């Protein structure tokens, strides 16, 4: 009949005398005990720094990814502050286990322990973990046993495949003959399980990550790791949102906090619209009548003499310079207008005719001019899965050229394309085009002409 139980190692007999004996002999031990639940986490004096914790965790994961033969089900470890506090408490007791509660719930996870006592300042914690891993030279994975008269329990616990939480602590303590230092690491769930008195193998051999379970189906690989570690697939989108943005895992889109925009919330923007309203989608202001500039703080005077076209009372101004979409947008807003909004076939036909006549007669004053096309104020909004005008209004009228929009080159901005009779084409926003500014009739009638 099979009996499944934790291996007591040397730590299962008279724990009160064990630290003294080990201090005299300079030995180590490993064991498995129930996890002691703490309702309130209280910092333990002398606990490891965040940097030390990070280095120990990184070392454990690096060593676990370098076992031989390769591990098919080795899990990636995460740091546990609860385990770290328990390890620090045990280190303060010179490695002796803390008293166990009278009754432990059946479902309480078991904790595995690696403990070592050494003379003070004789070794770093990194060196101690290396010593534990070096025991693997005496361990046979095929035979599931350690060489005669050798210790392998620290190695097997360190590379126990299903141990996914780690916490460590260190503390000086007085020995019988010399000042000693206790190094303690706690692992959950624990390892070193025995069947009929023999410890089972710590992991299953095979291609890295080939036997991960459904709950840890991801495979963590790093440039300095020889193999892979099973991990919880926290981010199937393979992207992260900056500046505390929230990633929607179903759509793989970032929802940015106020003041940030961009695919990864990486662009910081002003939310101070003095005379206007803030558009979160583009992280910009839409100015009130009579004001312009990035923050709608500049009082502008309508330049009546620069209207190139009047269509139903609206004024359209065609630039002779080129700029990116967002550069053009700010140029128009600086004058108190917006990039043109074409909302009827009438406006489209008149603009197309006018631009066609300009094409052979007008000279561009900007040497950076790249195309004969013109920006209008229409952009594709990923969050809304539709094209929207600069003012936020939904696009109802459309005049896209045949086969457009095709999103080639991730074109999220819209231009009037000369080669398509000035019908619309989606284009990369960084392209430099000429542009058309528009001043609505209601704006013109209320404009302050100035002195």
CSV table of C-alpha atoms in Angstrom, one decimal:
chain,number,residue,atom,x,y,z
A,1,UNK,CA,0.0,0.0,0.0
A,2,UNK,CA,1.4,3.4,-1.0
A,3,UNK,CA,1.9,6.0,1.8
A,4,UNK,CA,2.2,9.7,0.6
A,5,UNK,CA,3.8,11.9,3.3
A,6,UNK,CA,6.3,14.8,3.6
A,7,UNK,CA,9.9,13.8,4.1
A,8,UNK,CA,10.9,15.0,7.7
A,9,UNK,CA,14.6,14.9,6.8
A,10,UNK,CA,16.7,15.8,9.8
A,11,UNK,CA,14.2,18.5,10.9
A,12,UNK,CA,11.6,15.9,12.1
A,13,UNK,CA,13.3,15.0,15.3
A,14,UNK,CA,13.6,17.1,18.5
A,15,UNK,CA,13.7,20.6,16.8
A,16,UNK,CA,14.8,22.2,20.1
A,17,UNK,CA,18.3,20.6,20.0
A,18,UNK,CA,18.7,20.6,16.2
A,19,UNK,CA,20.0,24.2,15.7
A,20,UNK,CA,22.7,23.7,18.4
A,21,UNK,CA,23.9,20.4,16.8
A,22,UNK,CA,23.9,21.9,13.4
A,23,UNK,CA,25.7,25.0,14.5
A,24,UNK,CA,28.5,22.7,15.8
A,25,UNK,CA,28.6,20.6,12.7
A,26,UNK,CA,27.9,23.4,10.1
A,27,UNK,CA,25.1,21.3,8.5
A,28,UNK,CA,21.9,22.1,6.7
A,29,UNK,CA,18.5,20.6,6.6
A,30,UNK,CA,15.2,20.6,4.6
A,31,UNK,CA,11.7,19.7,5.6
A,32,UNK,CA,8.0,20.2,4.8
A,33,UNK,CA,5.5,21.7,7.3
A,34,UNK,CA,2.0,23.2,7.0
A,35,UNK,CA,1.7,26.8,5.9
A,36,UNK,CA,1.0,29.0,8.9
A,37,UNK,CA,-1.6,31.5,8.0
A,38,UNK,CA,-1.3,35.0,9.4
A,39,UNK,CA,-4.2,37.4,9.6
A,40,UNK,CA,-2.1,40.5,9.7
A,41,UNK,CA,1.3,40.8,8.1
A,42,UNK,CA,3.7,42.5,10.4
A,43,UNK,CA,7.2,43.5,9.1
A,44,UNK,CA,9.9,41.4,10.8
A,45,UNK,CA,13.1,43.3,11.8
A,46,UNK,CA,16.1,42.5,9.7
A,47,UNK,CA,14.0,41.3,6.7
A,48,UNK,CA,15.7,41.2,3.3
A,49,UNK,CA,15.6,44.3,1.1
A,50,UNK,CA,13.6,44.4,-2.1
A,51,UNK,CA,16.8,44.2,-4.1
A,52,UNK,CA,17.9,41.1,-2.2
A,53,UNK,CA,14.5,39.5,-2.6
A,54,UNK,CA,14.5,40.2,-6.3
A,55,UNK,CA,18.0,38.7,-6.7
A,56,UNK,CA,17.1,35.5,-4.8
A,57,UNK,CA,13.9,35.1,-6.8
A,58,UNK,CA,15.7,35.6,-10.1
A,59,UNK,CA,18.4,33.2,-9.1
A,60,UNK,CA,15.9,30.5,-8.2
A,61,UNK,CA,14.1,30.9,-11.6
A,62,UNK,CA,17.4,30.9,-13.5
A,63,UNK,CA,18.6,27.7,-11.7
A,64,UNK,CA,15.2,26.0,-12.2
A,65,UNK,CA,15.5,26.7,-15.9
A,66,UNK,CA,18.9,25.1,-16.1
A,67,UNK,CA,18.2,21.6,-14.6
A,68,UNK,CA,19.5,18.6,-16.5
A,69,UNK,CA,17.8,16.7,-17.9
A,70,UNK,CA,15.4,19.4,-19.0
A,71,UNK,CA,12.1,19.9,-17.1
A,72,UNK,CA,8.8,19.6,-18.9
A,73,UNK,CA,6.7,21.0,-16.0
A,74,UNK,CA,8.9,23.3,-14.0
A,75,UNK,CA,6.9,26.3,-12.8
A,76,UNK,CA,8.0,29.9,-12.6
A,77,UNK,CA,8.3,31.1,-9.0
A,78,UNK,CA,6.9,34.4,-7.6
A,79,UNK,CA,7.9,36.1,-4.4
A,80,UNK,CA,5.6,35.8,-1.4
A,81,UNK,CA,5.9,38.3,1.4
A,82,UNK,CA,3.9,36.0,3.7
A,83,UNK,CA,6.5,33.2,3.2
A,84,UNK,CA,9.3,35.7,3.5
A,85,UNK,CA,8.1,36.8,6.9
A,86,UNK,CA,7.8,33.2,8.0
A,87,UNK,CA,11.3,32.5,6.8
A,88,UNK,CA,12.6,35.6,8.6
A,89,UNK,CA,10.9,34.5,11.8
A,90,UNK,CA,12.5,31.0,11.5
A,91,UNK,CA,15.9,32.5,10.8
A,92,UNK,CA,15.6,34.5,14.0
A,93,UNK,CA,15.1,31.2,15.8
A,94,UNK,CA,18.4,29.9,14.3
A,95,UNK,CA,16.5,27.8,11.9
A,96,UNK,CA,14.3,26.0,14.4
A,97,UNK,CA,10.7,25.7,13.2
A,98,UNK,CA,8.1,27.9,14.9
A,99,UNK,CA,5.4,26.1,16.9
A,100,UNK,CA,2.7,24.7,14.7
A,101,UNK,CA,-1.0,25.4,15.5
A,102,UNK,CA,-2.9,22.8,17.4
A,103,UNK,CA,-5.1,22.1,14.4
A,104,UNK,CA,-4.3,22.7,10.7
A,105,UNK,CA,-7.1,22.7,8.0
A,106,UNK,CA,-6.8,19.7,5.6
A,107,UNK,CA,-6.6,22.0,2.6
A,108,UNK,CA,-3.7,24.2,4.0
A,109,UNK,CA,-0.8,24.2,1.6
A,110,UNK,CA,2.4,22.6,2.8
A,111,UNK,CA,5.5,24.7,3.0
A,112,UNK,CA,8.9,23.3,2.2
A,113,UNK,CA,12.0,24.6,3.9
A,114,UNK,CA,15.7,24.9,3.1
A,115,UNK,CA,17.8,25.9,6.1
A,116,UNK,CA,21.6,26.4,6.4
A,117,UNK,CA,23.8,27.6,9.3
A,118,UNK,CA,27.2,29.1,8.5
A,119,UNK,CA,29.7,31.3,10.4
A,120,UNK,CA,28.8,35.0,10.1
A,121,UNK,CA,30.1,36.7,7.0
A,122,UNK,CA,31.4,33.5,5.5
A,123,UNK,CA,29.0,33.4,2.6
A,124,UNK,CA,26.3,35.4,0.9
A,125,UNK,CA,22.8,34.2,0.4
A,126,UNK,CA,23.4,33.9,-3.3
A,127,UNK,CA,26.3,31.6,-2.6
A,128,UNK,CA,24.2,29.5,-0.2
A,129,UNK,CA,21.5,29.0,-2.9
A,130,UNK,CA,24.3,28.0,-5.3
A,131,UNK,CA,25.5,25.4,-2.7
A,132,UNK,CA,21.9,24.0,-2.5
A,133,UNK,CA,21.8,23.7,-6.3
A,134,UNK,CA,25.2,22.1,-6.5
A,135,UNK,CA,23.8,19.1,-4.6
A,136,UNK,CA,22.2,18.2,-7.9
A,137,UNK,CA,25.5,16.7,-9.0
A,138,UNK,CA,24.9,13.9,-6.5
A,139,UNK,CA,21.3,13.3,-7.6
A,140,UNK,CA,20.1,10.9,-10.3
A,141,UNK,CA,16.9,11.9,-11.9
A,142,UNK,CA,16.5,8.6,-13.6
A,143,UNK,CA,16.9,6.6,-10.4
A,144,UNK,CA,15.1,9.2,-8.3
A,145,UNK,CA,17.8,8.9,-5.6
A,146,UNK,CA,20.8,10.7,-4.1
A,147,UNK,CA,24.3,9.2,-4.1
A,148,UNK,CA,25.2,7.3,-0.9
A,149,UNK,CA,26.2,9.4,2.1
A,150,UNK,CA,25.2,12.6,0.2
A,151,UNK,CA,22.5,15.2,0.8
A,152,UNK,CA,20.2,16.2,-2.0
A,153,UNK,CA,17.0,17.4,-0.3
A,154,UNK,CA,17.9,21.1,-0.7
A,155,UNK,CA,18.4,20.6,-4.4
A,156,UNK,CA,15.2,18.6,-4.9
A,157,UNK,CA,13.2,21.3,-3.0
A,158,UNK,CA,14.8,24.1,-4.9
A,159,UNK,CA,13.9,22.4,-8.3
A,160,UNK,CA,10.5,21.0,-7.1
A,161,UNK,CA,8.4,21.6,-10.2
A,162,UNK,CA,5.1,22.5,-8.5
A,163,UNK,CA,6.6,24.9,-6.0
A,164,UNK,CA,5.5,28.3,-7.2
A,165,UNK,CA,5.9,30.7,-4.2
A,166,UNK,CA,9.2,31.7,-2.5
A,167,UNK,CA,10.1,33.7,0.5
A,168,UNK,CA,13.5,33.9,2.3
A,169,UNK,CA,15.1,35.3,5.4
A,170,UNK,CA,18.5,35.7,7.1
A,171,UNK,CA,19.5,36.3,10.7
A,172,UNK,CA,22.6,36.1,12.9
A,173,UNK,CA,22.5,33.8,15.9
A,174,UNK,CA,24.8,32.6,18.6
A,175,UNK,CA,26.3,29.1,18.3
A,176,UNK,CA,28.1,27.1,21.0
A,177,UNK,CA,31.5,28.0,19.7
A,178,UNK,CA,31.1,30.8,17.1
A,179,UNK,CA,28.7,33.4,15.8
A,180,UNK,CA,26.6,31.8,13.2
A,181,UNK,CA,24.1,33.1,10.5
A,182,UNK,CA,20.9,31.3,9.6
A,183,UNK,CA,19.8,31.3,5.9
A,184,UNK,CA,16.2,30.1,5.4
A,185,UNK,CA,14.0,29.8,2.3
A,186,UNK,CA,10.3,28.8,2.4
A,187,UNK,CA,8.6,27.2,-0.7
A,188,UNK,CA,4.9,26.7,-1.3
A,189,UNK,CA,3.5,24.3,-2.2
A,190,UNK,CA,6.3,22.3,-0.6
A,191,UNK,CA,8.2,19.3,-2.0
A,192,UNK,CA,10.3,16.3,-1.1
A,193,UNK,CA,7.3,14.0,-0.9
A,194,UNK,CA,7.9,10.3,-0.2
A,195,UNK,CA,6.2,7.1,-1.4
A,196,UNK,CA,7.0,4.0,0.7
A,197,UNK,CA,10.0,5.8,2.2
A,198,UNK,CA,11.5,7.0,-1.0
A,199,UNK,CA,11.4,10.6,-2.3
A,200,UNK,CA,9.7,11.0,-5.6
A,201,UNK,CA,11.4,12.8,-8.5
A,202,UNK,CA,11.1,16.7,-8.2
A,203,UNK,CA,10.1,17.2,-11.9
A,204,UNK,CA,9.1,15.5,-15.1
A,205,UNK,CA,11.8,15.4,-17.8
A,206,UNK,CA,11.1,16.4,-21.3
A,207,UNK,CA,11.1,19.5,-23.6
A,208,UNK,CA,10.8,22.7,-21.7
A,209,UNK,CA,7.1,23.7,-21.0
A,210,UNK,CA,5.8,20.6,-22.8
A,211,UNK,CA,3.8,19.4,-19.8
A,212,UNK,CA,2.5,22.7,-18.3
A,213,UNK,CA,-1.0,22.3,-16.8
A,214,UNK,CA,-4.0,24.3,-18.0
A,215,UNK,CA,-3.7,26.7,-15.1
A,216,UNK,CA,-0.1,27.5,-16.0
A,217,UNK,CA,-0.2,27.2,-19.7
A,218,UNK,CA,2.2,30.0,-20.5
A,219,UNK,CA,5.9,29.5,-21.0
A,220,UNK,CA,8.3,32.1,-19.5
A,221,UNK,CA,11.6,32.5,-21.4
A,222,UNK,CA,14.3,35.1,-20.8
A,223,UNK,CA,17.5,35.9,-22.6
A,224,UNK,CA,19.6,34.5,-19.7
A,225,UNK,CA,17.5,31.3,-19.3
A,226,UNK,CA,18.5,28.0,-20.9
A,227,UNK,CA,15.0,26.7,-20.9
A,228,UNK,CA,11.4,27.7,-20.1
A,229,UNK,CA,9.3,27.8,-17.0
A,230,UNK,CA,5.5,27.2,-16.9
A,231,UNK,CA,3.6,30.3,-15.8
A,232,UNK,CA,0.1,31.7,-15.6
A,233,UNK,CA,-0.6,33.3,-18.9
A,234,UNK,CA,-1.3,36.7,-17.4
A,235,UNK,CA,-1.1,38.7,-20.7
A,236,UNK,CA,-2.1,36.8,-23.8
A,237,UNK,CA,-2.0,40.2,-25.7
A,238,UNK,CA,1.8,40.3,-25.3
A,239,UNK,CA,1.6,44.0,-24.4
A,240,UNK,CA,1.3,46.2,-21.3
A,241,UNK,CA,-0.2,49.6,-20.7
A,242,UNK,CA,2.0,52.3,-19.2
A,243,UNK,CA,1.2,55.1,-16.7
A,244,UNK,CA,-1.4,52.9,-14.8
A,245,UNK,CA,-3.5,52.2,-17.9
A,246,UNK,CA,-5.8,49.2,-17.8
A,247,UNK,CA,-5.5,46.5,-20.4
A,248,UNK,CA,-8.7,44.9,-21.7
A,249,UNK,CA,-7.6,41.3,-22.3
A,250,UNK,CA,-10.6,40.6,-24.6
A,251,UNK,CA,-9.9,43.4,-27.0
A,252,UNK,CA,-6.1,44.0,-26.3
A,253,UNK,CA,-6.8,47.7,-26.0
A,254,UNK,CA,-5.4,50.0,-23.3
A,255,UNK,CA,-7.9,52.2,-21.4
A,256,UNK,CA,-5.8,55.2,-20.4
A,257,UNK,CA,-6.2,57.4,-17.3
A,258,UNK,CA,-6.9,61.1,-17.7
A,259,UNK,CA,-3.9,62.9,-19.1
A,260,UNK,CA,-2.5,60.0,-21.2
A,261,UNK,CA,-3.2,58.6,-24.6
A,262,UNK,CA,-1.6,56.4,-27.3
A,263,UNK,CA,-1.8,52.6,-27.9
A,264,UNK,CA,0.1,52.0,-24.7
A,265,UNK,CA,-0.9,55.1,-22.8
A,266,UNK,CA,2.6,56.3,-23.4
A,267,UNK,CA,1.8,59.8,-24.5
A,268,UNK,CA,1.2,62.4,-21.9
A,269,UNK,CA,-1.0,65.3,-22.8
A,270,UNK,CA,-2.6,68.4,-21.4
A,271,UNK,CA,-6.1,68.2,-20.1
A,272,UNK,CA,-6.3,71.9,-19.4
A,273,UNK,CA,-8.7,73.3,-22.0
A,274,UNK,CA,-9.1,76.9,-21.0
A,275,UNK,CA,-11.9,77.8,-23.6
A,276,UNK,CA,-12.9,74.5,-25.0
A,277,UNK,CA,-13.6,70.8,-24.2
A,278,UNK,CA,-11.2,68.0,-23.8
A,279,UNK,CA,-11.3,65.1,-26.3
A,280,UNK,CA,-10.0,62.0,-24.5
A,281,UNK,CA,-9.6,59.9,-27.7
A,282,UNK,CA,-7.0,62.3,-29.2
A,283,UNK,CA,-5.9,63.9,-25.9
A,284,UNK,CA,-6.6,67.3,-27.3
A,285,UNK,CA,-8.9,70.3,-27.0
A,286,UNK,CA,-11.8,71.3,-29.2
A,287,UNK,CA,-11.9,75.1,-28.9
A,288,UNK,CA,-14.9,77.3,-28.3
A,289,UNK,CA,-15.7,79.9,-30.9
A,290,UNK,CA,-13.1,82.7,-31.0
A,291,UNK,CA,-10.3,80.7,-29.3
A,292,UNK,CA,-7.4,78.7,-30.6
A,293,UNK,CA,-4.1,77.1,-29.6
A,294,UNK,CA,-3.3,73.7,-28.0
A,295,UNK,CA,-5.1,74.7,-24.8
A,296,UNK,CA,-7.7,77.0,-26.4
A,297,UNK,CA,-6.2,79.9,-24.4
A,298,UNK,CA,-5.5,82.2,-27.4
A,299,UNK,CA,-8.0,84.7,-28.5
A,300,UNK,CA,-8.0,84.6,-32.3
A,301,UNK,CA,-9.3,87.0,-35.0
A,302,UNK,CA,-10.8,85.5,-38.1
A,303,UNK,CA,-8.6,86.2,-41.1
A,304,UNK,CA,-11.4,87.2,-43.6
A,305,UNK,CA,-9.0,87.8,-46.4
A,306,UNK,CA,-7.6,84.3,-46.5
A,307,UNK,CA,-10.8,82.4,-47.4
A,308,UNK,CA,-10.0,80.3,-50.5
A,309,UNK,CA,-13.6,78.9,-50.8
A,310,UNK,CA,-17.0,79.7,-49.4
A,311,UNK,CA,-19.4,76.8,-49.3
A,312,UNK,CA,-22.8,77.4,-47.7
A,313,UNK,CA,-21.3,80.1,-45.6
A,314,UNK,CA,-18.4,78.0,-44.3
A,315,UNK,CA,-14.9,79.1,-45.1
A,316,UNK,CA,-12.2,76.7,-46.4
A,317,UNK,CA,-8.5,77.6,-46.4
A,318,UNK,CA,-6.1,75.5,-48.4
A,319,UNK,CA,-2.5,75.4,-47.1
A,320,UNK,CA,0.5,75.9,-49.3
A,321,UNK,CA,2.7,74.0,-46.8
A,322,UNK,CA,2.9,70.4,-45.7
A,323,UNK,CA,2.7,68.8,-42.3
A,324,UNK,CA,1.8,65.6,-40.5
A,325,UNK,CA,-1.9,65.0,-39.6
A,326,UNK,CA,-1.5,66.2,-36.0
A,327,UNK,CA,0.7,69.1,-37.0
A,328,UNK,CA,-1.9,70.2,-39.5
A,329,UNK,CA,-4.6,69.8,-36.9
A,330,UNK,CA,-2.8,72.1,-34.6
A,331,UNK,CA,-2.1,74.7,-37.4
A,332,UNK,CA,-5.8,74.9,-38.1
A,333,UNK,CA,-6.7,75.1,-34.4
A,334,UNK,CA,-4.1,77.8,-33.9
A,335,UNK,CA,-6.0,79.9,-36.5
A,336,UNK,CA,-9.4,79.2,-34.7
A,337,UNK,CA,-10.6,76.5,-37.1
A,338,UNK,CA,-10.6,72.7,-37.6
A,339,UNK,CA,-9.3,70.4,-40.2
A,340,UNK,CA,-12.0,70.2,-42.9
A,341,UNK,CA,-15.1,68.1,-42.2
A,342,UNK,CA,-16.7,66.9,-45.5
A,343,UNK,CA,-20.3,65.9,-44.6
A,344,UNK,CA,-22.1,66.1,-48.0
A,345,UNK,CA,-21.5,65.2,-51.6
A,346,UNK,CA,-21.8,69.0,-52.5
A,347,UNK,CA,-18.8,69.9,-50.3
A,348,UNK,CA,-16.8,66.9,-51.7
A,349,UNK,CA,-17.5,67.8,-55.3
A,350,UNK,CA,-16.6,71.5,-54.9
A,351,UNK,CA,-13.4,70.8,-53.0
A,352,UNK,CA,-12.3,68.1,-55.5
A,353,UNK,CA,-12.9,70.5,-58.4
A,354,UNK,CA,-11.0,73.3,-56.7
A,355,UNK,CA,-8.0,71.1,-55.7
A,356,UNK,CA,-7.8,69.7,-59.2
A,357,UNK,CA,-7.4,73.2,-60.6
A,358,UNK,CA,-4.8,74.1,-57.9
A,359,UNK,CA,-2.7,71.0,-58.6
A,360,UNK,CA,-1.1,72.5,-61.8
A,361,UNK,CA,-1.0,76.1,-60.7
A,362,UNK,CA,-0.1,76.3,-57.0
A,363,UNK,CA,3.5,75.9,-55.8
A,364,UNK,CA,4.2,74.4,-52.4
A,365,UNK,CA,6.3,76.6,-50.2
A,366,UNK,CA,7.6,73.8,-48.0
A,367,UNK,CA,10.6,71.7,-49.3
A,368,UNK,CA,9.4,68.7,-47.1
A,369,UNK,CA,6.3,68.3,-49.3
A,370,UNK,CA,6.0,64.6,-50.1
A,371,UNK,CA,2.6,64.1,-51.8
A,372,UNK,CA,-0.1,66.0,-53.7
A,373,UNK,CA,-2.7,65.0,-51.2
A,374,UNK,CA,-4.6,67.0,-48.5
A,375,UNK,CA,-5.4,66.1,-44.9
A,376,UNK,CA,-9.0,66.4,-43.7
A,377,UNK,CA,-10.2,66.0,-40.1
A,378,UNK,CA,-11.1,62.3,-40.2
A,379,UNK,CA,-9.4,59.6,-38.1
A,380,UNK,CA,-10.0,56.0,-37.3
A,381,UNK,CA,-10.7,55.4,-33.6
A,382,UNK,CA,-9.8,51.9,-32.5
A,383,UNK,CA,-11.8,52.0,-29.3
A,384,UNK,CA,-15.0,52.9,-31.2
A,385,UNK,CA,-14.0,50.8,-34.3
A,386,UNK,CA,-15.1,53.6,-36.6
A,387,UNK,CA,-14.0,56.8,-38.3
A,388,UNK,CA,-14.7,60.0,-36.4
A,389,UNK,CA,-14.3,63.7,-37.2
A,390,UNK,CA,-11.9,65.9,-35.2
A,391,UNK,CA,-14.8,67.3,-33.3
A,392,UNK,CA,-15.9,63.8,-32.2
A,393,UNK,CA,-18.9,63.5,-34.5
A,394,UNK,CA,-19.5,60.2,-36.2
A,395,UNK,CA,-18.8,60.0,-40.0
A,396,UNK,CA,-22.1,59.6,-41.9
A,397,UNK,CA,-21.1,60.8,-45.4
A,398,UNK,CA,-18.3,58.9,-47.1
A,399,UNK,CA,-16.3,59.3,-50.3
A,400,UNK,CA,-13.5,56.7,-50.0
A,401,UNK,CA,-11.8,55.7,-53.2
A,402,UNK,CA,-12.3,52.3,-54.7
A,403,UNK,CA,-10.7,49.6,-52.4
A,404,UNK,CA,-10.3,52.1,-49.5
A,405,UNK,CA,-9.9,52.1,-46.6
A,406,UNK,CA,-7.5,49.2,-46.7
A,407,UNK,CA,-5.5,50.0,-43.6
A,408,UNK,CA,-2.2,49.5,-45.4
A,409,UNK,CA,0.7,50.8,-43.3
A,410,UNK,CA,-1.7,51.2,-40.3
A,411,UNK,CA,-3.3,54.3,-41.9
A,412,UNK,CA,-5.5,55.8,-39.2
A,413,UNK,CA,-5.8,59.3,-40.8
A,414,UNK,CA,-7.7,60.3,-43.9
A,415,UNK,CA,-6.4,62.3,-46.9
A,416,UNK,CA,-7.9,63.6,-50.2
A,417,UNK,CA,-5.9,61.6,-52.7
A,418,UNK,CA,-4.9,63.4,-55.9
A,419,UNK,CA,-4.5,60.2,-57.9
A,420,UNK,CA,-8.0,59.1,-57.0
A,421,UNK,CA,-9.7,62.4,-58.1
A,422,UNK,CA,-9.4,63.6,-54.5
A,423,UNK,CA,-11.6,60.8,-53.1
A,424,UNK,CA,-10.6,59.6,-49.6
A,425,UNK,CA,-7.7,57.3,-48.6
A,426,UNK,CA,-6.6,56.1,-45.2
A,427,UNK,CA,-3.0,57.1,-44.6
A,428,UNK,CA,-0.3,56.9,-41.9
A,429,UNK,CA,-0.7,60.0,-39.7
A,430,UNK,CA,3.1,60.7,-39.9
A,431,UNK,CA,2.9,61.4,-43.7
A,432,UNK,CA,3.4,65.0,-44.6
A,433,UNK,CA,0.5,66.4,-46.7
A,434,UNK,CA,-1.0,69.8,-47.4
A,435,UNK,CA,-4.2,70.3,-45.5
A,436,UNK,CA,-7.5,72.2,-45.5
A,437,UNK,CA,-8.8,74.2,-42.6
A,438,UNK,CA,-12.5,75.0,-42.1
A,439,UNK,CA,-14.3,77.8,-40.3
A,440,UNK,CA,-18.0,77.2,-39.8
A,441,UNK,CA,-20.5,79.9,-40.7
A,442,UNK,CA,-21.7,80.2,-37.1
A,443,UNK,CA,-18.1,80.8,-36.0
A,444,UNK,CA,-17.5,83.5,-38.6
A,445,UNK,CA,-20.6,85.4,-37.6
A,446,UNK,CA,-19.5,85.5,-34.0
A,447,UNK,CA,-15.9,86.2,-34.7
A,448,UNK,CA,-14.2,89.2,-33.3
A,449,UNK,CA,-12.6,90.9,-36.3
A,450,UNK,CA,-10.2,92.8,-34.1
A,451,UNK,CA,-9.0,96.4,-34.5
